Tab-separated table of C-alpha atoms in Angstrom:
chain	number	residue	atom	x	y	z
A	1	MET	CA	-8.540	-0.837	-16.851
A	2	THR	CA	-11.744	-1.770	-15.024
A	3	SER	CA	-12.658	-4.179	-12.246
A	4	PRO	CA	-15.455	-6.707	-12.722
A	5	VAL	CA	-16.453	-6.114	-9.091
A	6	ASP	CA	-18.655	-3.095	-8.445
A	7	SER	CA	-17.280	-2.508	-5.009
A	8	VAL	CA	-13.725	-1.858	-6.379
A	9	MET	CA	-13.317	0.954	-8.920
A	10	VAL	CA	-10.090	1.048	-10.962
A	11	SER	CA	-9.164	4.190	-12.847
A	12	ARG	CA	-6.101	5.281	-14.777
A	13	GLU	CA	-4.529	8.647	-15.128
A	14	GLY	CA	-1.417	8.338	-17.232
A	15	ALA	CA	0.879	5.868	-15.480
A	16	ILE	CA	-1.033	6.096	-12.151
A	17	ALA	CA	-3.659	3.507	-11.305
A	18	THR	CA	-6.167	4.330	-8.514
A	19	LEU	CA	-7.969	1.542	-6.648
A	20	THR	CA	-11.072	2.859	-4.862
A	21	LEU	CA	-12.955	0.697	-2.406
A	22	HIS	CA	-16.552	1.612	-3.394
A	23	ARG	CA	-18.979	0.529	-0.618
A	24	PRO	CA	-19.658	3.847	1.030
A	25	GLU	CA	-22.891	2.569	2.460
A	26	ARG	CA	-20.879	-0.017	4.404
A	27	MET	CA	-17.946	2.314	5.222
A	28	ASN	CA	-15.990	0.569	2.451
A	29	ALA	CA	-15.713	-2.574	4.528
A	30	LEU	CA	-14.072	-5.623	3.119
A	31	ASP	CA	-16.489	-8.395	2.149
A	32	ARG	CA	-15.733	-11.393	-0.045
A	33	ALA	CA	-16.567	-9.623	-3.264
A	34	THR	CA	-14.473	-6.539	-2.483
A	35	LEU	CA	-11.563	-8.732	-1.445
A	36	ARG	CA	-11.799	-10.643	-4.728
A	37	GLY	CA	-12.011	-7.375	-6.750
A	38	LEU	CA	-8.925	-6.007	-4.994
A	39	ARG	CA	-6.894	-9.133	-5.640
A	40	GLU	CA	-7.887	-9.138	-9.343
A	41	ALA	CA	-6.942	-5.489	-9.674
A	42	VAL	CA	-3.621	-5.925	-7.966
A	43	ASP	CA	-2.857	-8.996	-10.127
A	44	ALA	CA	-3.675	-7.031	-13.288
A	45	ILE	CA	-1.436	-4.092	-12.171
A	46	TRP	CA	1.413	-6.425	-11.299
A	47	GLY	CA	1.922	-7.366	-14.908
A	48	ASP	CA	1.060	-3.999	-16.514
A	49	ARG	CA	4.321	-2.193	-17.329
A	50	ASP	CA	2.402	0.934	-18.176
A	51	VAL	CA	1.376	1.405	-14.543
A	52	ARG	CA	4.220	3.060	-12.615
A	53	ALA	CA	2.445	3.958	-9.321
A	54	VAL	CA	-0.680	2.926	-7.453
A	55	ILE	CA	-3.015	4.845	-5.176
A	56	VAL	CA	-5.433	3.084	-2.801
A	57	THR	CA	-8.325	5.004	-1.315
A	58	GLY	CA	-11.985	4.775	-0.336
A	59	ALA	CA	-15.165	6.228	-1.796
A	60	GLY	CA	-16.821	9.092	-0.064
A	61	ASP	CA	-15.508	11.328	2.673
A	62	LYS	CA	-16.265	9.198	5.756
A	63	ALA	CA	-14.191	6.053	5.397
A	64	PHE	CA	-11.024	4.662	3.793
A	65	CYS	CA	-11.955	1.154	4.955
A	66	ALA	CA	-13.697	0.105	8.125
A	67	GLY	CA	-12.070	-3.291	8.097
A	68	ALA	CA	-13.844	-6.547	7.594
A	69	ASP	CA	-17.592	-6.481	6.995
A	70	LEU	CA	-18.789	-7.699	10.399
A	71	LYS	CA	-22.322	-8.250	9.136
A	72	GLU	CA	-21.019	-10.785	6.586
A	73	ARG	CA	-18.515	-12.174	9.138
A	74	ALA	CA	-21.328	-12.926	11.603
A	75	GLY	CA	-22.753	-15.421	9.181
A	76	MET	CA	-19.434	-17.292	8.497
A	77	SER	CA	-18.523	-20.610	9.995
A	78	PRO	CA	-15.100	-20.881	11.689
A	79	ASP	CA	-13.666	-22.505	8.592
A	80	GLU	CA	-15.035	-19.741	6.385
A	81	VAL	CA	-13.428	-17.143	8.685
A	82	ARG	CA	-10.098	-18.963	8.315
A	83	ARG	CA	-10.374	-18.950	4.545
A	84	PHE	CA	-11.291	-15.259	4.509
A	85	LEU	CA	-8.311	-14.419	6.643
A	86	LYS	CA	-6.041	-16.468	4.413
A	87	HIS	CA	-7.154	-14.538	1.392
A	88	ILE	CA	-6.883	-11.147	3.076
A	89	ARG	CA	-3.377	-11.994	4.335
A	90	GLU	CA	-2.396	-12.967	0.762
A	91	LEU	CA	-3.807	-9.699	-0.600
A	92	MET	CA	-1.822	-7.605	1.888
A	93	ASN	CA	1.329	-9.485	0.990
A	94	GLU	CA	0.726	-8.952	-2.717
A	95	ILE	CA	0.250	-5.165	-2.186
A	96	GLU	CA	3.351	-5.016	-0.046
A	97	HIS	CA	5.480	-6.853	-2.598
A	98	LEU	CA	4.032	-5.110	-5.675
A	99	PRO	CA	7.145	-3.868	-7.564
A	100	LYS	CA	5.699	-0.430	-7.891
A	101	PRO	CA	5.163	2.339	-5.250
A	102	VAL	CA	1.790	2.065	-3.552
A	103	ILE	CA	0.349	5.138	-1.805
A	104	ALA	CA	-2.557	4.918	0.613
A	105	ALA	CA	-4.800	7.972	0.513
A	106	VAL	CA	-6.547	7.582	3.788
A	107	ASN	CA	-9.685	9.674	3.357
A	108	GLY	CA	-11.443	8.812	6.603
A	109	LEU	CA	-12.078	6.002	9.046
A	110	ALA	CA	-9.476	3.195	8.726
A	111	LEU	CA	-10.062	0.537	11.371
A	112	GLY	CA	-8.862	-3.010	11.722
A	113	GLY	CA	-8.295	-4.399	8.211
A	114	GLY	CA	-8.456	-0.818	6.902
A	115	THR	CA	-5.411	0.171	8.895
A	116	GLU	CA	-3.816	-3.079	7.865
A	117	LEU	CA	-4.469	-2.216	4.229
A	118	ALA	CA	-2.751	1.134	4.740
A	119	LEU	CA	0.185	-0.527	6.496
A	120	ALA	CA	0.652	-2.832	3.460
A	121	CYS	CA	1.194	0.228	1.247
A	122	ASP	CA	4.510	1.940	0.912
A	123	ILE	CA	3.489	5.526	1.835
A	124	ARG	CA	0.467	6.786	3.685
A	125	ILE	CA	-1.145	10.190	3.250
A	126	ALA	CA	-4.078	10.975	5.576
A	127	ALA	CA	-6.872	13.497	5.329
A	128	GLU	CA	-7.167	15.723	8.436
A	129	GLN	CA	-10.302	13.894	9.560
A	130	ALA	CA	-8.812	10.372	9.166
A	131	LEU	CA	-9.045	8.054	12.149
A	132	MET	CA	-6.992	4.901	12.314
A	133	GLY	CA	-6.570	1.960	14.634
A	134	LEU	CA	-6.133	-1.740	15.043
A	135	THR	CA	-9.291	-2.277	17.072
A	136	GLU	CA	-9.584	-6.119	16.839
A	137	THR	CA	-8.902	-6.791	20.442
A	138	THR	CA	-12.094	-4.953	21.338
A	139	LEU	CA	-13.876	-7.742	19.377
A	140	ALA	CA	-11.898	-10.402	21.290
A	141	ILE	CA	-9.671	-11.174	18.296
A	142	ILE	CA	-6.317	-9.867	17.095
A	143	PRO	CA	-5.176	-8.215	13.886
A	144	GLY	CA	-5.036	-11.046	11.395
A	145	ALA	CA	-3.856	-9.383	8.193
A	146	GLY	CA	-0.353	-8.312	9.173
A	147	GLY	CA	-1.092	-5.658	11.791
A	148	THR	CA	0.847	-7.297	14.613
A	149	GLN	CA	3.918	-7.448	12.356
A	150	ARG	CA	3.746	-4.307	10.210
A	151	LEU	CA	2.712	-1.818	12.872
A	152	PRO	CA	5.697	-2.415	15.254
A	153	ARG	CA	8.070	-2.233	12.377
A	154	LEU	CA	6.644	1.167	11.640
A	155	VAL	CA	6.049	2.735	15.038
A	156	GLY	CA	8.139	0.600	17.386
A	157	LYS	CA	7.271	-2.391	19.593
A	158	GLY	CA	6.086	-0.613	22.710
A	159	ARG	CA	3.790	1.891	20.844
A	160	ALA	CA	2.325	-0.909	18.720
A	161	LYS	CA	1.578	-2.969	21.786
A	162	GLU	CA	-0.148	-0.016	23.459
A	163	LEU	CA	-2.287	0.640	20.316
A	164	ILE	CA	-3.172	-3.003	19.788
A	165	PHE	CA	-3.748	-3.904	23.424
A	166	THR	CA	-6.131	-0.966	23.943
A	167	GLY	CA	-7.678	-0.959	20.449
A	168	ARG	CA	-7.362	2.852	20.621
A	169	ARG	CA	-8.261	4.944	17.646
A	170	VAL	CA	-5.658	7.449	16.506
A	171	ALA	CA	-6.592	10.769	14.828
A	172	ALA	CA	-4.471	12.044	11.899
A	173	PRO	CA	-2.234	14.462	13.836
A	174	GLU	CA	-1.202	11.729	16.269
A	175	ALA	CA	-0.796	9.262	13.502
A	176	LEU	CA	1.668	11.663	11.888
A	177	SER	CA	3.605	12.136	15.112
A	178	LEU	CA	3.808	8.349	15.590
A	179	GLY	CA	5.039	7.719	12.054
A	180	LEU	CA	1.921	5.779	11.195
A	181	VAL	CA	1.392	8.165	8.260
A	182	GLU	CA	3.891	10.291	6.334
A	183	ARG	CA	1.647	13.345	5.586
A	184	VAL	CA	-1.590	14.916	6.734
A	185	VAL	CA	-3.482	17.155	4.371
A	186	PRO	CA	-6.938	18.826	4.019
A	187	ALA	CA	-9.506	16.353	2.718
A	188	ASP	CA	-10.072	18.291	-0.441
A	189	ARG	CA	-6.380	18.050	-1.379
A	190	LEU	CA	-5.893	14.353	-0.460
A	191	LEU	CA	-5.962	12.789	-3.912
A	192	GLU	CA	-4.226	15.784	-5.430
A	193	GLU	CA	-1.344	15.326	-2.937
A	194	ALA	CA	-1.271	11.539	-3.584
A	195	ARG	CA	-1.216	12.060	-7.361
A	196	ALA	CA	1.437	14.735	-7.110
A	197	LEU	CA	3.688	12.376	-5.086
A	198	ALA	CA	3.053	9.515	-7.519
A	199	THR	CA	3.880	11.850	-10.459
A	200	GLN	CA	7.107	12.975	-8.787
A	201	ILE	CA	8.200	9.391	-8.366
A	202	ILE	CA	7.248	8.533	-12.024
A	203	GLU	CA	8.939	11.564	-13.566
A	204	GLN	CA	12.130	11.493	-11.531
A	205	THR	CA	13.070	7.838	-11.055
A	206	GLY	CA	13.634	4.655	-12.965
A	207	PRO	CA	11.051	1.842	-12.562
A	208	VAL	CA	13.674	-0.851	-12.069
A	209	ALA	CA	15.428	1.230	-9.484
A	210	ILE	CA	12.191	1.769	-7.556
A	211	ALA	CA	11.318	-1.967	-7.656
A	212	GLN	CA	14.838	-2.849	-6.361
A	213	ALA	CA	14.901	-0.152	-3.743
A	214	LYS	CA	11.501	-1.354	-2.462
A	215	PHE	CA	12.769	-4.896	-2.375
A	216	ALA	CA	15.913	-3.906	-0.535
A	217	ILE	CA	14.129	-1.894	2.089
A	218	ASN	CA	11.310	-4.429	2.729
A	219	ARG	CA	13.555	-7.444	2.822
A	220	GLY	CA	16.406	-5.675	4.631
A	221	LEU	CA	14.195	-4.823	7.630
A	222	GLU	CA	13.649	-8.488	8.271
A	223	VAL	CA	17.328	-9.432	8.670
A	224	ASP	CA	20.533	-8.344	10.369
A	225	LEU	CA	22.462	-5.407	8.992
A	226	GLU	CA	25.154	-7.479	7.293
A	227	THR	CA	22.582	-9.543	5.409
A	228	GLY	CA	20.644	-6.405	4.580
A	229	LEU	CA	23.706	-4.808	3.127
A	230	ALA	CA	24.235	-7.909	1.001
A	231	LEU	CA	20.671	-7.700	-0.224
A	232	GLU	CA	21.266	-4.053	-1.154
A	233	ALA	CA	24.354	-4.989	-3.145
A	234	LYS	CA	22.438	-7.635	-5.059
A	235	ALA	CA	19.561	-5.221	-5.729
A	236	TYR	CA	22.029	-2.630	-6.996
A	237	GLU	CA	23.540	-5.260	-9.268
A	238	VAL	CA	20.188	-5.676	-11.039
A	239	THR	CA	20.228	-1.973	-12.038
A	240	ILE	CA	23.721	-1.936	-13.503
A	241	PRO	CA	22.983	-3.529	-16.953
A	242	THR	CA	19.641	-1.726	-17.467
A	243	TRP	CA	18.910	0.652	-20.391
A	244	ASP	CA	17.542	3.125	-17.826
A	245	ARG	CA	20.870	3.520	-16.037
A	246	GLN	CA	22.580	4.286	-19.327
A	247	GLU	CA	19.872	6.698	-20.247
A	248	ALA	CA	20.247	8.488	-16.931
A	249	LEU	CA	23.921	8.952	-17.631
A	250	ARG	CA	23.237	10.173	-21.197
A	251	ALA	CA	20.632	12.594	-20.026
A	252	PHE	CA	22.939	14.001	-17.368
A	253	SER	CA	25.725	14.620	-19.851
A	254	GLU	CA	23.274	16.132	-22.341
A	255	LYS	CA	21.583	18.298	-19.638
A	256	ARG	CA	18.119	16.947	-20.371
A	257	LYS	CA	15.398	14.960	-18.559
A	258	PRO	CA	15.868	11.168	-18.860
A	259	GLU	CA	13.146	9.079	-20.607
A	260	PHE	CA	13.002	5.804	-18.673
A	261	ARG	CA	11.653	2.560	-20.174
A	262	GLY	CA	11.702	0.221	-17.167
A	263	GLU	CA	14.341	-1.814	-18.997
C-alpha cells in the first residue's frame, strides 16, 4: 500500500498500517497536498479488511505535526481557508470513525491541528520529548478541526478551557497526568510500543467486536446514559451472529488461540 503523495508515507507490517506525515523540513505541517494524501490513505484503509490497526506518526524526531502550514495559509483567501478547514474537519471525522483502532504515536511537537489529529485517534502514545497544545488562540483564531469538542471530552471542560484560552503547550508528563495521552515512552521505543499495542489488539480480539466497541464508546459519549446503553445493546447484537463469536467459543472449549476472520 503506498500513497501517491510524497508528504504521506504509508507502510504495512502484517495487519498494521502506519501513516507517516513526511514533511520534516516543515515540522510535518498540514498543507493541501498532505491533507489530500492522508484522506486518500484513510479511504484506502477503510475498505481494506487485511488492515486491522492503524498507527499515525510523523517523520523525524522533532515533530508529530505542527498543525496547519502557516506559510501556505498566509497565501489563502478567506474562502480558501474555509474550504481547507472543511476538508481537515472531514479528515478528522473519518479517522475518528474508522472501524479499526487508530493509535497516535506522538514523536515530537504536536500543535494546533497536530494535537487535533492526535485527538481524533483512539489511543495516544507520546515520546518523552513530545509537546502538545491547541495554540490557535495565540493566532487570534480557535481550534477548527474538532479541538474545542474532543479535548473537553477527554480532559474535562475546565481544563480544556484553560488550555485553549491560554494556548499553553503541554509537555509529555503533564499530558499523561491530564489524560491527554495514555502512555509516555522513550523516543527510541515509541513505534515499538505502538506496534506492540496494535499487535496485542489484533491477536487477542475480534475485528467486528473492536469496530462495534469503538462505535458504542464514541456514540455513547454524545448521549444520555439510557440512550448509550441502548446503543451498546444494538452494537452487541451485531456481534452475536458472527463467525468470530462462534470461533471464540470453539477455541475456548478446545483450549487454543482463536483465529478471527472479521466475519
